[in-house]
JSON list of N, CA and C in Angstrom, two decimals:
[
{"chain": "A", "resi": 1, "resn": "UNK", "atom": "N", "xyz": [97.28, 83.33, 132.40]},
{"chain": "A", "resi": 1, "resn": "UNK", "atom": "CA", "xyz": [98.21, 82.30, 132.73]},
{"chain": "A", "resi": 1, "resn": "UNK", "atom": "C", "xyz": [98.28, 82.20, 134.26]},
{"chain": "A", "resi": 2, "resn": "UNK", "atom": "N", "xyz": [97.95, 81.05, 134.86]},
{"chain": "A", "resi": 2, "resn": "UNK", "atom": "CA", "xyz": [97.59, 81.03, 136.16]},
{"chain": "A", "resi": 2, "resn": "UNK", "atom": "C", "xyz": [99.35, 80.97, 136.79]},
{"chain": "A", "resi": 3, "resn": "UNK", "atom": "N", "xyz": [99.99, 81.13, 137.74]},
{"chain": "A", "resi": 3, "resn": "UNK", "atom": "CA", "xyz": [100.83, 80.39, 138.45]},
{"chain": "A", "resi": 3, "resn": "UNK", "atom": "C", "xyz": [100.53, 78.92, 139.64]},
{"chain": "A", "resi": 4, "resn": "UNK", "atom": "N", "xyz": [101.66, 78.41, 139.90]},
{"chain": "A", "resi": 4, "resn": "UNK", "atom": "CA", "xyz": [101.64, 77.43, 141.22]},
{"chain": "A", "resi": 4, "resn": "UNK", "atom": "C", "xyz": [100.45, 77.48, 141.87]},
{"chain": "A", "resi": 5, "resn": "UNK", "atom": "N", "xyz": [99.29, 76.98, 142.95]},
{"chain": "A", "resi": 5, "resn": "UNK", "atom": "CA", "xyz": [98.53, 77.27, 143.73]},
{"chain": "A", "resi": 5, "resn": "UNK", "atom": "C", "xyz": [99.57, 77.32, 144.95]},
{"chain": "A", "resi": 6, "resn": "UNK", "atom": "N", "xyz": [99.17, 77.91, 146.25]},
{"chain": "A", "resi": 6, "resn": "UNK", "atom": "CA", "xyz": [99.91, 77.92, 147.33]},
{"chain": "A", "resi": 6, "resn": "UNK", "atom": "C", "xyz": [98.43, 77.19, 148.29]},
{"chain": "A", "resi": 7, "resn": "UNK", "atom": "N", "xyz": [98.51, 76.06, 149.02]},
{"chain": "A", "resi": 7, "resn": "UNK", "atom": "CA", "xyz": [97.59, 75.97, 150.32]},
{"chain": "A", "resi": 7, "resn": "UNK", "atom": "C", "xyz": [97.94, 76.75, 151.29]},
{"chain": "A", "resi": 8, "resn": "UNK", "atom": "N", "xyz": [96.81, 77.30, 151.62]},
{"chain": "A", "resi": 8, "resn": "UNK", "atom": "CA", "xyz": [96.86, 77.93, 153.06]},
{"chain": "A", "resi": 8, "resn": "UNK", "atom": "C", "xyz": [95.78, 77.02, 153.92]},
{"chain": "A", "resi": 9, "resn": "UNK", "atom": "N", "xyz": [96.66, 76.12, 155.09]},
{"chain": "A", "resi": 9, "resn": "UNK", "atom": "CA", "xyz": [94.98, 76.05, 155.94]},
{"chain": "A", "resi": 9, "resn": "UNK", "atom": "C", "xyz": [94.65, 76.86, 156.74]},
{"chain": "A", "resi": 10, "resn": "UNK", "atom": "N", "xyz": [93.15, 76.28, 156.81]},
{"chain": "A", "resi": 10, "resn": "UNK", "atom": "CA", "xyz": [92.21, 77.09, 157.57]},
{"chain": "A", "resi": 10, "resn": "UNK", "atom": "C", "xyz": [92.60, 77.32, 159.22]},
{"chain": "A", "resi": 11, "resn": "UNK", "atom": "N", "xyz": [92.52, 78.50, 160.06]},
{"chain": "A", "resi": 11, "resn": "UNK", "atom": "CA", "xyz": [92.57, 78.27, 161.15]},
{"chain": "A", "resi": 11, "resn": "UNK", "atom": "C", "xyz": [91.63, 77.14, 161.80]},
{"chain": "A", "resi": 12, "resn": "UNK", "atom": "N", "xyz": [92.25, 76.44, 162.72]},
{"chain": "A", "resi": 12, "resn": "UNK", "atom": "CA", "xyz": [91.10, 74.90, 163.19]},
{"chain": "A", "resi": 12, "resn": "UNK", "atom": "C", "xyz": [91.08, 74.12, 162.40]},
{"chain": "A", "resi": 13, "resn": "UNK", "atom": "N", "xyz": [91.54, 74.04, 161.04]},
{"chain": "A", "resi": 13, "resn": "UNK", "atom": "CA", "xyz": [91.34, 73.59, 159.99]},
{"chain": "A", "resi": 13, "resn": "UNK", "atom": "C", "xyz": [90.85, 71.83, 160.60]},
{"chain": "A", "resi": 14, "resn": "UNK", "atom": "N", "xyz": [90.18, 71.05, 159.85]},
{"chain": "A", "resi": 14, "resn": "UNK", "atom": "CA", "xyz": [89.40, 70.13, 160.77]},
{"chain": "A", "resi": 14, "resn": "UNK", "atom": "C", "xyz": [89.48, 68.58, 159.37]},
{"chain": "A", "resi": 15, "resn": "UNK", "atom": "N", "xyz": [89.73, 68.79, 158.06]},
{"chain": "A", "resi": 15, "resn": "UNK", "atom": "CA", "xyz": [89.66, 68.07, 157.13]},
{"chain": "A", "resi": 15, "resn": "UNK", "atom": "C", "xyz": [90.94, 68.51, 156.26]},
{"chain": "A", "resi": 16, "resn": "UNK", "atom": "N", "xyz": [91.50, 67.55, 155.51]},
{"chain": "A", "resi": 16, "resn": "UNK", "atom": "CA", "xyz": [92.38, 67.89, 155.03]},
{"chain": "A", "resi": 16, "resn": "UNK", "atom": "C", "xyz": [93.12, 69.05, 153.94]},
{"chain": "A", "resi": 17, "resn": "UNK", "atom": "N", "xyz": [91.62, 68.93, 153.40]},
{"chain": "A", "resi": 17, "resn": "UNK", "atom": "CA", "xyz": [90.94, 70.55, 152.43]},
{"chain": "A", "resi": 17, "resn": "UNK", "atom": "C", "xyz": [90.69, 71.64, 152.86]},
{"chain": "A", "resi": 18, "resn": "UNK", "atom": "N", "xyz": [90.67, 71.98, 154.12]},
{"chain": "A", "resi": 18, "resn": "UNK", "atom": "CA", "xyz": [90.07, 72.54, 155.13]},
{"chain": "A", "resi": 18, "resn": "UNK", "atom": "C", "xyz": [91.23, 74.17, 154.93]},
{"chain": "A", "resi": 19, "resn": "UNK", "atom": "N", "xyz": [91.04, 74.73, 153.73]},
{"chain": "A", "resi": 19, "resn": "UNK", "atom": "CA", "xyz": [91.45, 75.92, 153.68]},
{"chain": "A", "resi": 19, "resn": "UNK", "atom": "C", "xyz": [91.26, 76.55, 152.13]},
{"chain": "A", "resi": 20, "resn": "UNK", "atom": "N", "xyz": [92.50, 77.24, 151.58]},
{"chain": "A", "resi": 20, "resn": "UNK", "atom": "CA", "xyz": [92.16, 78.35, 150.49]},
{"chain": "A", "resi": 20, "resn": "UNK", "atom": "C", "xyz": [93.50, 77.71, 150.20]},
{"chain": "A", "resi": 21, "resn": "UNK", "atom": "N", "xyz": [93.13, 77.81, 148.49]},
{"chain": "A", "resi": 21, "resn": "UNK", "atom": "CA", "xyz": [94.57, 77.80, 147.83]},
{"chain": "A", "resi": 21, "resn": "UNK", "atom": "C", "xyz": [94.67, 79.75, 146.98]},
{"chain": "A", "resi": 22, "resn": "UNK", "atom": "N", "xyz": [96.17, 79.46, 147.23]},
{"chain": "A", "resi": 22, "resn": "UNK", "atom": "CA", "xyz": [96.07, 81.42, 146.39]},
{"chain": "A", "resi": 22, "resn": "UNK", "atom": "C", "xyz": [97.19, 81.22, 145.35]},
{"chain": "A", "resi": 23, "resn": "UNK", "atom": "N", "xyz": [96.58, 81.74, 144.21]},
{"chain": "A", "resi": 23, "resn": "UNK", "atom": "CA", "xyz": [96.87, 81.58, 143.09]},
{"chain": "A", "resi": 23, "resn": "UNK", "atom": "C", "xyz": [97.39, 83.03, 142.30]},
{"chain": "A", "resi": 24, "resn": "UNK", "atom": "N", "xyz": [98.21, 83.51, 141.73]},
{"chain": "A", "resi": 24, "resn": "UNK", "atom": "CA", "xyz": [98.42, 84.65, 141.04]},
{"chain": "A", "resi": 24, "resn": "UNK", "atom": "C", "xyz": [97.69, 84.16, 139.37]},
{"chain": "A", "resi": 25, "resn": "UNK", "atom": "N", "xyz": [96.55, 85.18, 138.92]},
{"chain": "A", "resi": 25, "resn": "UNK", "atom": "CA", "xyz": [96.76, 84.35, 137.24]},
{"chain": "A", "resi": 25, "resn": "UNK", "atom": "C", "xyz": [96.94, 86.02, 136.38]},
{"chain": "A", "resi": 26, "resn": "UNK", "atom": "N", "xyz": [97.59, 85.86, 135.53]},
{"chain": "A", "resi": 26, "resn": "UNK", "atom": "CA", "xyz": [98.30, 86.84, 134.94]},
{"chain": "A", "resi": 26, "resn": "UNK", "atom": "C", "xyz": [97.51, 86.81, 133.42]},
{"chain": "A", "resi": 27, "resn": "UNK", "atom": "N", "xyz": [96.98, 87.98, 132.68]},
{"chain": "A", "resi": 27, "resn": "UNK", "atom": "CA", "xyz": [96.40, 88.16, 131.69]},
{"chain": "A", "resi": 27, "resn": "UNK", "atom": "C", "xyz": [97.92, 89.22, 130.54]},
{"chain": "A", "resi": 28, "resn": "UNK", "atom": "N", "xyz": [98.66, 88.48, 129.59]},
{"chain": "A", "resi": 28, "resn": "UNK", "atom": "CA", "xyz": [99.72, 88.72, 129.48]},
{"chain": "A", "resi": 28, "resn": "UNK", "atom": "C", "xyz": [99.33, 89.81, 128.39]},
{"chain": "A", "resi": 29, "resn": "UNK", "atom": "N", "xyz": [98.53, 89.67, 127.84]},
{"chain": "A", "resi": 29, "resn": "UNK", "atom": "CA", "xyz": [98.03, 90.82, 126.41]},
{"chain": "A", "resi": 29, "resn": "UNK", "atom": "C", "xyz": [97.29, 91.72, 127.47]},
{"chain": "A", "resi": 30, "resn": "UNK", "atom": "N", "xyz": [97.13, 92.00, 128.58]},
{"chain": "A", "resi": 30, "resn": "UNK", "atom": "CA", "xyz": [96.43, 93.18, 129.01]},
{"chain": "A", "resi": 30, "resn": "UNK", "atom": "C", "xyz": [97.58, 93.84, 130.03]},
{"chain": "A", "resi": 31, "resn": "UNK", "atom": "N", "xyz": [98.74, 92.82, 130.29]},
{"chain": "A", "resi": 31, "resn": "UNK", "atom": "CA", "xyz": [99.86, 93.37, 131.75]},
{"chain": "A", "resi": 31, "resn": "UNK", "atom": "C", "xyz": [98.57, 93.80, 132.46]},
{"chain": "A", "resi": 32, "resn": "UNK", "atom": "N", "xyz": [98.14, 92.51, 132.92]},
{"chain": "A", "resi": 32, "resn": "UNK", "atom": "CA", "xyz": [97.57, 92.44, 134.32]},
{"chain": "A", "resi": 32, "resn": "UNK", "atom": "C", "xyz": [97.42, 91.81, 135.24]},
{"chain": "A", "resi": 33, "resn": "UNK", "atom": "N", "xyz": [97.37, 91.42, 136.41]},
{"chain": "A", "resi": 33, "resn": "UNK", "atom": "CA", "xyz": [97.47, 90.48, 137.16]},
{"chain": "A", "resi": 33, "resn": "UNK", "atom": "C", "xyz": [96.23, 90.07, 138.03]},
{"chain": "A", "resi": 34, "resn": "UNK", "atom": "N", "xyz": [95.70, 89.01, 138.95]},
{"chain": "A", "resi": 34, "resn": "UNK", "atom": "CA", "xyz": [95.26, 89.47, 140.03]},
{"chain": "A", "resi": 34, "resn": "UNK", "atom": "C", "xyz": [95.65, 88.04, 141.01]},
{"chain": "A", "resi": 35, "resn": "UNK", "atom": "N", "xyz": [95.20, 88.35, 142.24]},
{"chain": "A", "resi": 35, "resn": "UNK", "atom": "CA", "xyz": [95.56, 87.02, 143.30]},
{"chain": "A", "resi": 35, "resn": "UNK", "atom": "C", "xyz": [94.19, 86.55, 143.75]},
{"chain": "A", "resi": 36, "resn": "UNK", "atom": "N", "xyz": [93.90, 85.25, 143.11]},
{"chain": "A", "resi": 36, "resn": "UNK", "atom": "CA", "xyz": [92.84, 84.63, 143.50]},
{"chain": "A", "resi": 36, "resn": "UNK", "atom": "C", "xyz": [92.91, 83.68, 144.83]},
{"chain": "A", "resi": 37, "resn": "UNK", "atom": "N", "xyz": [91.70, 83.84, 145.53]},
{"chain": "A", "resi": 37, "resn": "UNK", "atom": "CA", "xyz": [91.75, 83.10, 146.48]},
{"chain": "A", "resi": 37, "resn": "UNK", "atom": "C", "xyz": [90.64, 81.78, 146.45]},
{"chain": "A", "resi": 38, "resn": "UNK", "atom": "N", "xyz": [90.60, 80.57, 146.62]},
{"chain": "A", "resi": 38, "resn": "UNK", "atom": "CA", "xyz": [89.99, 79.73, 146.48]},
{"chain": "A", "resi": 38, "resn": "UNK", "atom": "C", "xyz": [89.77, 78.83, 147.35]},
{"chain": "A", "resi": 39, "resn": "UNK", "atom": "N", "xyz": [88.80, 77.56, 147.85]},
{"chain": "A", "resi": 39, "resn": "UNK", "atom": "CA", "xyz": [87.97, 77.42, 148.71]},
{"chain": "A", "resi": 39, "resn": "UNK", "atom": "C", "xyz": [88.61, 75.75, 147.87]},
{"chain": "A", "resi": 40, "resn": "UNK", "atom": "N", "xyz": [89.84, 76.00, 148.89]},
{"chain": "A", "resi": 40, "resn": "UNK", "atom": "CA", "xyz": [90.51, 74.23, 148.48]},
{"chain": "A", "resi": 40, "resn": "UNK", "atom": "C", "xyz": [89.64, 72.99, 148.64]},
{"chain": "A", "resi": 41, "resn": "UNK", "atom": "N", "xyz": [88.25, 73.02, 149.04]},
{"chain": "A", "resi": 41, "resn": "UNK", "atom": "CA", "xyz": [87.54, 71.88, 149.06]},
{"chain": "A", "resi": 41, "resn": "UNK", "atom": "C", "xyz": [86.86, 72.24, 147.97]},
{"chain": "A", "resi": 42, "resn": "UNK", "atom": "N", "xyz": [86.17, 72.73, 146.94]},
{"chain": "A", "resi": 42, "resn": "UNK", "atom": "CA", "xyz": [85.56, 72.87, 145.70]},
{"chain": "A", "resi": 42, "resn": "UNK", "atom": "C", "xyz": [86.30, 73.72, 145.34]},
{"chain": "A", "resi": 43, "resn": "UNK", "atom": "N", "xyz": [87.07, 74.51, 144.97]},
{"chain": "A", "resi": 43, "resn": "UNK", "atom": "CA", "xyz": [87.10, 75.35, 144.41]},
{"chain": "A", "resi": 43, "resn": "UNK", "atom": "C", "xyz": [86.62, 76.69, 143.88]},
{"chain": "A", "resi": 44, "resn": "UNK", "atom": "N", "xyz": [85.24, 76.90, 144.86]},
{"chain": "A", "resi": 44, "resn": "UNK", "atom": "CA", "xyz": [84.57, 77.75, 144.33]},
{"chain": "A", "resi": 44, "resn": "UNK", "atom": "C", "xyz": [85.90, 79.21, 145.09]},
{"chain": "A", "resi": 45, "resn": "UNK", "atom": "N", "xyz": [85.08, 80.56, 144.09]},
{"chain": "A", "resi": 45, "resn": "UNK", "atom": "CA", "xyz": [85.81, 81.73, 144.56]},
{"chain": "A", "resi": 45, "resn": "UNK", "atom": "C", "xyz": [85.63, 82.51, 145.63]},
{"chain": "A", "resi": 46, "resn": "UNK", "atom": "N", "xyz": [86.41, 82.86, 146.66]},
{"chain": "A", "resi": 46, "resn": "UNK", "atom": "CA", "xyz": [86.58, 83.46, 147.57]},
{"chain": "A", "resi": 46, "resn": "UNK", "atom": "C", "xyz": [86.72, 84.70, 147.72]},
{"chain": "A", "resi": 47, "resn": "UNK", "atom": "N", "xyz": [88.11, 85.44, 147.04]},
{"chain": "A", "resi": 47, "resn": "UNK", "atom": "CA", "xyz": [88.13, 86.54, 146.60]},
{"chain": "A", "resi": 47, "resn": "UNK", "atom": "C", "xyz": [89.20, 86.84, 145.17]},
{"chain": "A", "resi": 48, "resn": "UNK", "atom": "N", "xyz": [88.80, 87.64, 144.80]},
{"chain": "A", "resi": 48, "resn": "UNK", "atom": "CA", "xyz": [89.90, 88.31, 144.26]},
{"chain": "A", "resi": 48, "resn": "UNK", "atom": "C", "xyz": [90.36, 89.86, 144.04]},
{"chain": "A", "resi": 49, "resn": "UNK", "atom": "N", "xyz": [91.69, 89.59, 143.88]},
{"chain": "A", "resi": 49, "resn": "UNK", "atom": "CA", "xyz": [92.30, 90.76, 144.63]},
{"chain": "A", "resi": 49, "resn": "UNK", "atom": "C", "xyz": [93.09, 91.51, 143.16]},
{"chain": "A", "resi": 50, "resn": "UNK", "atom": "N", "xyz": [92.68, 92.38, 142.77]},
{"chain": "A", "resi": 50, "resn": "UNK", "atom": "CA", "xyz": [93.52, 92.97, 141.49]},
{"chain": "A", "resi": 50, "resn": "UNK", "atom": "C", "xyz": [94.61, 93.48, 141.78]},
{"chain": "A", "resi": 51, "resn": "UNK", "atom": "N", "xyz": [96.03, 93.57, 141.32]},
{"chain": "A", "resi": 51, "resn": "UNK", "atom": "CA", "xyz": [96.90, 93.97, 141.38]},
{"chain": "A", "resi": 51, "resn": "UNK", "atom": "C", "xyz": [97.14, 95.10, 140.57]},
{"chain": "A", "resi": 52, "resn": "UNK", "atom": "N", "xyz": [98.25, 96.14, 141.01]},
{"chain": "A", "resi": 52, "resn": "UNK", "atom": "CA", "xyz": [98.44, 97.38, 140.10]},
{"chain": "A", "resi": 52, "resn": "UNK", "atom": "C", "xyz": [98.96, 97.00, 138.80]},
{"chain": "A", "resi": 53, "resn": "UNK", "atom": "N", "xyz": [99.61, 96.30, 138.72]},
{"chain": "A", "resi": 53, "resn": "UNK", "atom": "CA", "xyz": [100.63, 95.74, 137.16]},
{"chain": "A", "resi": 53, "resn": "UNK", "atom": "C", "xyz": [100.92, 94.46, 136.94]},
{"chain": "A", "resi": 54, "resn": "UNK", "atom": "N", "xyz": [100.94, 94.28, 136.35]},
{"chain": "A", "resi": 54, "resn": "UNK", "atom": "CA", "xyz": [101.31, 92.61, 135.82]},
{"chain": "A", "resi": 54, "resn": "UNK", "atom": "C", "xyz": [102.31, 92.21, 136.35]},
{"chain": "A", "resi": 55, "resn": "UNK", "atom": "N", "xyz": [102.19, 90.77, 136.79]},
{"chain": "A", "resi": 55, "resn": "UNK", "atom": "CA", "xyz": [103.10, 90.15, 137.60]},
{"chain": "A", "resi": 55, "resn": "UNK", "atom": "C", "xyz": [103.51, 88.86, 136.66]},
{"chain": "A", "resi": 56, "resn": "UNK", "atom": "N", "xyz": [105.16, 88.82, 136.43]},
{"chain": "A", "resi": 56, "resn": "UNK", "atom": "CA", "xyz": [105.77, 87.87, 136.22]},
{"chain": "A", "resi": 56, "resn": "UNK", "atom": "C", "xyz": [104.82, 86.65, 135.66]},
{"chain": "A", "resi": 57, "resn": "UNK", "atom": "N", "xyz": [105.06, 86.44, 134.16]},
{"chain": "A", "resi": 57, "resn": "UNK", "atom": "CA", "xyz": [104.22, 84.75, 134.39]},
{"chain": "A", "resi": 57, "resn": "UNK", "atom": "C", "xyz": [104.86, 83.85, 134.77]},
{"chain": "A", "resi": 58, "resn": "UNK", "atom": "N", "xyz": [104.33, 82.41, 135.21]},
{"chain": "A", "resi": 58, "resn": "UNK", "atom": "CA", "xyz": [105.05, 81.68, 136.64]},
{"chain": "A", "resi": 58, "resn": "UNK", "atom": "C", "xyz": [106.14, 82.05, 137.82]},
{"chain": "A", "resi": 59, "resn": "UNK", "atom": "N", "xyz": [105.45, 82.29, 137.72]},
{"chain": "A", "resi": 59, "resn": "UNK", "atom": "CA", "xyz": [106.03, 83.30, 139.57]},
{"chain": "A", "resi": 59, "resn": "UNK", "atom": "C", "xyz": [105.91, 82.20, 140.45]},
{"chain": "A", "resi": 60, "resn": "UNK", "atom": "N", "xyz": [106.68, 81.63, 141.25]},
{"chain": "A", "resi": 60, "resn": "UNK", "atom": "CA", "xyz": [106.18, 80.80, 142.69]},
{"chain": "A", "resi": 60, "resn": "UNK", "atom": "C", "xyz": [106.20, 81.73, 143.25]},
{"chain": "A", "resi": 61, "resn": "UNK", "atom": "N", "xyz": [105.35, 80.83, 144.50]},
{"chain": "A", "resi": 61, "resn": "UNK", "atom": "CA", "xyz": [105.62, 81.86, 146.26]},
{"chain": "A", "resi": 61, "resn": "UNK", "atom": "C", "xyz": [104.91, 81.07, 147.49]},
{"chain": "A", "resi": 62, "resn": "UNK", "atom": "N", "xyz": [105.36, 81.33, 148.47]},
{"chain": "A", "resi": 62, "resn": "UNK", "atom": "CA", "xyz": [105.08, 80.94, 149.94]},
{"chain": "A", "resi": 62, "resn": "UNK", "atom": "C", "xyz": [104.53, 81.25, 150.44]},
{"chain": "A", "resi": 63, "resn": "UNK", "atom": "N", "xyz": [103.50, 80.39, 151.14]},
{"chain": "A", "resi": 63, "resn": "UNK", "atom": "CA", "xyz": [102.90, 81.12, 152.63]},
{"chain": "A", "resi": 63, "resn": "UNK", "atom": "C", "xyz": [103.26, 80.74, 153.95]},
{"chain": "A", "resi": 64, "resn": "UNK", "atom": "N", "xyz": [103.37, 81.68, 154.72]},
{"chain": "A", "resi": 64, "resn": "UNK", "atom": "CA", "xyz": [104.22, 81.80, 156.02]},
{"chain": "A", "resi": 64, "resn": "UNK", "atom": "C", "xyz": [103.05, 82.35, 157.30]},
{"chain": "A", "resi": 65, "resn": "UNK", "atom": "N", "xyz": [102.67, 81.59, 158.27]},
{"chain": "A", "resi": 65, "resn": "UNK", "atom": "CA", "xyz": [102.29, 82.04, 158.68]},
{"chain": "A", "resi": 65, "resn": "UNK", "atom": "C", "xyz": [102.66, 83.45, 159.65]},
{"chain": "A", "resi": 66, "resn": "UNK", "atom": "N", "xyz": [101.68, 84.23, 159.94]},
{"chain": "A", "resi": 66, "resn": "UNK", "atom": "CA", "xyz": [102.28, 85.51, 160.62]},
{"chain": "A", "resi": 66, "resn": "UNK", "atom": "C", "xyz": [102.98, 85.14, 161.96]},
{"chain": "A", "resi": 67, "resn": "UNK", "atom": "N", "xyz": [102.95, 84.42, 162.75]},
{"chain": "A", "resi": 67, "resn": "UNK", "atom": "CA", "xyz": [103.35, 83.76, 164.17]},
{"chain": "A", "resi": 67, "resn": "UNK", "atom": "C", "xyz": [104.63, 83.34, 164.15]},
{"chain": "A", "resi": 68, "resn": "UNK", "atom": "N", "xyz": [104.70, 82.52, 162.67]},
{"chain": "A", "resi": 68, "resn": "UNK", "atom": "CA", "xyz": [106.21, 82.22, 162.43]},
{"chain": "A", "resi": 68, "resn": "UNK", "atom": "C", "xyz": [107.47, 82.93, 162.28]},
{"chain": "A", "resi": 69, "resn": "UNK", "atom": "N", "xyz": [106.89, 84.30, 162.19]},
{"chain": "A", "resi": 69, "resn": "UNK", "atom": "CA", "xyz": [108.16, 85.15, 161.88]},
{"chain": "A", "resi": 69, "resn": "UNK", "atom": "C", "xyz": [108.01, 86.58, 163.26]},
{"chain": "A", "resi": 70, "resn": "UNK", "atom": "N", "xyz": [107.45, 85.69, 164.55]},
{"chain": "A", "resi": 70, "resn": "UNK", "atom": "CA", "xyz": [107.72, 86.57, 165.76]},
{"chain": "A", "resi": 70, "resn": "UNK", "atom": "C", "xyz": [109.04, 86.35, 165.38]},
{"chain": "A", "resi": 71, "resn": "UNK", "atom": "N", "xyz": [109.72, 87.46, 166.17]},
{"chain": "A", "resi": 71, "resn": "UNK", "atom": "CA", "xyz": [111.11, 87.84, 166.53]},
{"chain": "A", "resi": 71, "resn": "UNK", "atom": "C", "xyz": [111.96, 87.65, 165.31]},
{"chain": "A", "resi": 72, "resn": "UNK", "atom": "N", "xyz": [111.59, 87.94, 164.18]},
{"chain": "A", "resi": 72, "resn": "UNK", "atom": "CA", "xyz": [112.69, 87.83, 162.77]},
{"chain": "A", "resi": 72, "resn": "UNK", "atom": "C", "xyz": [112.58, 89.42, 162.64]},
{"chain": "A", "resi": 73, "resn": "UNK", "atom": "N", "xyz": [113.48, 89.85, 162.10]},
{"chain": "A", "resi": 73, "resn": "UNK", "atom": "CA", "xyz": [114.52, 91.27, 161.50]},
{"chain": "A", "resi": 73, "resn": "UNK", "atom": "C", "xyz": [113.51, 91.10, 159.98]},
{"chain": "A", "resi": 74, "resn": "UNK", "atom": "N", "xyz": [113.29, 92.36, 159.64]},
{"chain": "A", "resi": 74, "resn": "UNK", "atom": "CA", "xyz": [113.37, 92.49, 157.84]},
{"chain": "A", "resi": 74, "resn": "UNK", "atom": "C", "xyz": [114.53, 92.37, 157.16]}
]
């Protein structure tokens, strides 16, 4: 069960596709998860990243760039 895609663009990004969408997809009969990364102009695969345990099915989430959160507190 896939979740939301999130866009991330590309640094320089130059076209409007011009990055990765990241996706959580969750395998619910195995409690497993992983975070796919994808190549928002085709779609082909980028990476993927296995997670230790199954994650929530439909989960949203955000991407933030790292720059944006100079000078923020945890």
């Amino acid at each position: 069960m896939p979740s939301g895609a999130v866009f991330v663009a590309a640094a320089g990004a130059a076209s409007e596709d011009d990055g990765y969408l990241l996706t959580v997809v969750s395998d619910l009969k195995q409690d497993a998860s992983q975070l796919l990364v994808l190549d928002a102009s085709g779609l082909d695969g980028v990476a993927a990243v296995y997670l230790p345990r199954g994650v929530t099915a439909g989960i949203c989430g955000s991407w933030i760039a790292d720059d944006a959160l100079d000078g923020l507190q945890p």
